[in-house]
Amino acid sequence: EVQLVESGGGLVKPGGSLRLSCAASGFTFSGYRMNWVRQAPGKGLEWVSSIKSDSSDIYYADSVKGRFTVSRDNAKNSLFLQMNSLRDEDTAVYYCARARFSRPCLDVWGHGTTVTVSS
Amino acid sequence: DIQMTQSPSSVSASVGDRVTITCRASQAISTWLAWYQQKPGRAPKLLIYAASNLQSGVPSRFSGSGSGADFTLTISGLQPEDFATYYCQQANTFPLTFGGGTKVEI
């Protein structure tokens, strides 16, 4: 079964850091671009970051650029999001999602992990 | 960045109705558009990719059309399990961007 499972969310104070992980199974992880998408409480979907299959190509939303770093370990079928200098507005459910095609739609999603930034 | 505008933001409908949701891009994106369905507390689910291609396992009552900047998602014969929020997403360029969502309510 194709599956993505996120972990690492929690409560953190403004200015703090958190590292999210996404474990992939049931498909050849190293062959796919991967993404992080977030959803603030009661709000819509916001794309956060994307990393190509071999890590050679990385993109970030302006709202997180310079604070978040995406990485992956193809040997361990894992995707990561290092989040530094967290702000209240980073509070959201964070999803990892597999990209299909070079012009990516997101065909497989994890269940999400909740990040709450609050003092 | 490409802005995606969905309308309406919400629609009230009944089982069996035909529902149409529109999505407009701020610039032409060819057919690089996807549609997702999201139910409360759940992850989004891909319905349509490349504007009109049905994702495997998605019922045929869902259809997508359009190209350039204007797109539509149609649900023909609304079923109880279709009450959810629907999002469009442009896949033409990074940053990927989503529409604001359309809530389909009873």
mmCIF file of N, CA and C in Angstrom, chain A residues 25-64:
data_model
loop_
_atom_site.group_PDB
_atom_site.id
_atom_site.type_symbol
_atom_site.label_atom_id
_atom_site.label_comp_id
_atom_site.label_asym_id
_atom_site.label_seq_id
_atom_site.Cartn_x
_atom_site.Cartn_y
_atom_site.Cartn_z
ATOM 1 N N SER A 25 6.299 4.612 2.127
ATOM 2 C CA SER A 25 6.334 3.161 1.914
ATOM 3 C C SER A 25 5.405 2.793 0.770
ATOM 4 N N GLY A 26 5.658 1.653 0.158
ATOM 5 C CA GLY A 26 4.788 1.140 -0.888
ATOM 6 C C GLY A 26 5.074 1.660 -2.278
ATOM 7 N N PHE A 27 6.105 2.479 -2.422
ATOM 8 C CA PHE A 27 6.479 2.964 -3.751
ATOM 9 C C PHE A 27 7.970 3.303 -3.740
ATOM 10 N N THR A 28 8.523 3.531 -4.926
ATOM 11 C CA THR A 28 9.945 3.845 -5.059
ATOM 12 C C THR A 28 10.153 5.317 -4.758
ATOM 13 N N PHE A 29 10.407 5.591 -3.493
ATOM 14 C CA PHE A 29 10.502 6.971 -2.999
ATOM 15 C C PHE A 29 11.504 7.790 -3.803
ATOM 16 N N SER A 30 12.613 7.194 -4.151
ATOM 17 C CA SER A 30 13.691 7.927 -4.825
ATOM 18 C C SER A 30 13.318 8.383 -6.231
ATOM 19 N N GLY A 31 12.180 7.954 -6.719
ATOM 20 C CA GLY A 31 11.761 8.321 -8.070
ATOM 21 C C GLY A 31 10.793 9.482 -8.142
ATOM 22 N N TYR A 32 10.466 10.065 -7.000
ATOM 23 C CA TYR A 32 9.422 11.089 -6.972
ATOM 24 C C TYR A 32 9.866 12.388 -6.325
ATOM 25 N N ARG A 33 9.408 13.493 -6.901
ATOM 26 C CA ARG A 33 9.469 14.778 -6.200
ATOM 27 C C ARG A 33 8.503 14.726 -5.031
ATOM 28 N N MET A 34 8.886 15.349 -3.929
ATOM 29 C CA MET A 34 8.054 15.380 -2.727
ATOM 30 C C MET A 34 7.806 16.811 -2.279
ATOM 31 N N ASN A 35 6.699 16.996 -1.581
ATOM 32 C CA ASN A 35 6.254 18.335 -1.209
ATOM 33 C C ASN A 35 5.769 18.382 0.242
ATOM 34 N N TRP A 36 5.789 19.576 0.791
ATOM 35 C CA TRP A 36 5.099 19.882 2.040
ATOM 36 C C TRP A 36 4.018 20.907 1.741
ATOM 37 N N VAL A 37 2.836 20.659 2.265
ATOM 38 C CA VAL A 37 1.685 21.556 2.141
ATOM 39 C C VAL A 37 1.110 21.735 3.536
ATOM 40 N N ARG A 38 0.696 22.939 3.873
ATOM 41 C CA ARG A 38 0.134 23.169 5.200
ATOM 42 C C ARG A 38 -1.251 23.780 5.118
ATOM 43 N N GLN A 39 -1.955 23.660 6.234
ATOM 44 C CA GLN A 39 -3.313 24.178 6.327
ATOM 45 C C GLN A 39 -3.523 24.739 7.720
ATOM 46 N N ALA A 40 -3.610 26.055 7.806
ATOM 47 C CA ALA A 40 -3.879 26.707 9.079
ATOM 48 C C ALA A 40 -5.308 26.393 9.526
ATOM 49 N N PRO A 41 -5.583 26.464 10.807
ATOM 50 C CA PRO A 41 -6.918 26.122 11.309
ATOM 51 C C PRO A 41 -8.014 26.904 10.594
ATOM 52 N N GLY A 42 -8.962 26.190 10.002
ATOM 53 C CA GLY A 42 -10.093 26.817 9.332
ATOM 54 C C GLY A 42 -9.775 27.489 8.017
ATOM 55 N N LYS A 43 -8.559 27.299 7.520
ATOM 56 C CA LYS A 43 -8.141 27.970 6.293
ATOM 57 C C LYS A 43 -7.920 26.974 5.155
ATOM 58 N N GLY A 44 -7.495 27.497 4.005
ATOM 59 C CA GLY A 44 -7.254 26.669 2.848
ATOM 60 C C GLY A 44 -5.858 26.079 2.824
ATOM 61 N N LEU A 45 -5.541 25.456 1.709
ATOM 62 C CA LEU A 45 -4.249 24.786 1.542
ATOM 63 C C LEU A 45 -3.184 25.766 1.072
ATOM 64 N N GLU A 46 -1.982 25.639 1.641
ATOM 65 C CA GLU A 46 -0.850 26.466 1.256
ATOM 66 C C GLU A 46 0.343 25.558 0.984
ATOM 67 N N TRP A 47 0.838 25.580 -0.233
ATOM 68 C CA TRP A 47 2.059 24.845 -0.562
ATOM 69 C C TRP A 47 3.241 25.494 0.156
ATOM 70 N N VAL A 48 4.143 24.662 0.689
ATOM 71 C CA VAL A 48 5.267 25.160 1.482
ATOM 72 C C VAL A 48 6.606 24.955 0.775
ATOM 73 N N SER A 49 6.845 23.733 0.299
ATOM 74 C CA SER A 49 8.168 23.427 -0.243
ATOM 75 C C SER A 49 8.102 22.186 -1.116
ATOM 76 N N SER A 50 9.080 22.086 -2.017
ATOM 77 C CA SER A 50 9.148 20.949 -2.934
ATOM 78 C C SER A 50 10.604 20.576 -3.153
ATOM 79 N N ILE A 51 10.885 19.284 -3.207
ATOM 80 C CA ILE A 51 12.244 18.805 -3.440
ATOM 81 C C ILE A 51 12.219 17.697 -4.484
ATOM 82 N N LYS A 52 13.079 17.834 -5.476
ATOM 83 C CA LYS A 52 13.142 16.864 -6.555
ATOM 84 C C LYS A 52 13.655 15.525 -6.043
ATOM 85 N N SER A 53 13.474 14.501 -6.846
ATOM 86 C CA SER A 53 13.808 13.137 -6.440
ATOM 87 C C SER A 53 15.253 12.985 -5.975
ATOM 88 N N ASP A 54 16.173 13.691 -6.633
ATOM 89 C CA ASP A 54 17.590 13.571 -6.287
ATOM 90 C C ASP A 54 18.106 14.773 -5.499
ATOM 91 N N SER A 55 17.184 15.589 -4.999
ATOM 92 C CA SER A 55 17.501 16.793 -4.191
ATOM 93 C C SER A 55 18.186 17.882 -4.984
ATOM 94 N N SER A 56 18.194 17.784 -6.305
ATOM 95 C CA SER A 56 18.925 18.751 -7.119
ATOM 96 C C SER A 56 18.137 20.029 -7.370
ATOM 97 N N ASP A 57 16.871 20.025 -7.006
ATOM 98 C CA ASP A 57 15.974 21.117 -7.343
ATOM 99 C C ASP A 57 15.016 21.313 -6.165
ATOM 100 N N ILE A 58 15.078 22.496 -5.545
ATOM 101 C CA ILE A 58 14.283 22.749 -4.335
ATOM 102 C C ILE A 58 13.592 24.103 -4.462
ATOM 103 N N TYR A 59 12.356 24.163 -4.017
ATOM 104 C CA TYR A 59 11.598 25.407 -4.030
ATOM 105 C C TYR A 59 10.940 25.621 -2.659
ATOM 106 N N TYR A 60 10.735 26.900 -2.345
ATOM 107 C CA TYR A 60 10.054 27.280 -1.109
ATOM 108 C C TYR A 60 9.028 28.368 -1.380
ATOM 109 N N ALA A 61 7.980 28.382 -0.586
ATOM 110 C CA ALA A 61 7.074 29.520 -0.573
ATOM 111 C C ALA A 61 7.798 30.709 0.045
ATOM 112 N N ASP A 62 7.464 31.909 -0.418
ATOM 113 C CA ASP A 62 8.095 33.111 0.127
ATOM 114 C C ASP A 62 7.887 33.218 1.638
ATOM 115 N N SER A 63 6.756 32.714 2.119
ATOM 116 C CA SER A 63 6.418 32.848 3.537
ATOM 117 C C SER A 63 7.351 32.052 4.454
ATOM 118 N N VAL A 64 8.098 31.097 3.888
ATOM 119 C CA VAL A 64 8.974 30.271 4.727
ATOM 120 C C VAL A 64 10.427 30.335 4.289
#
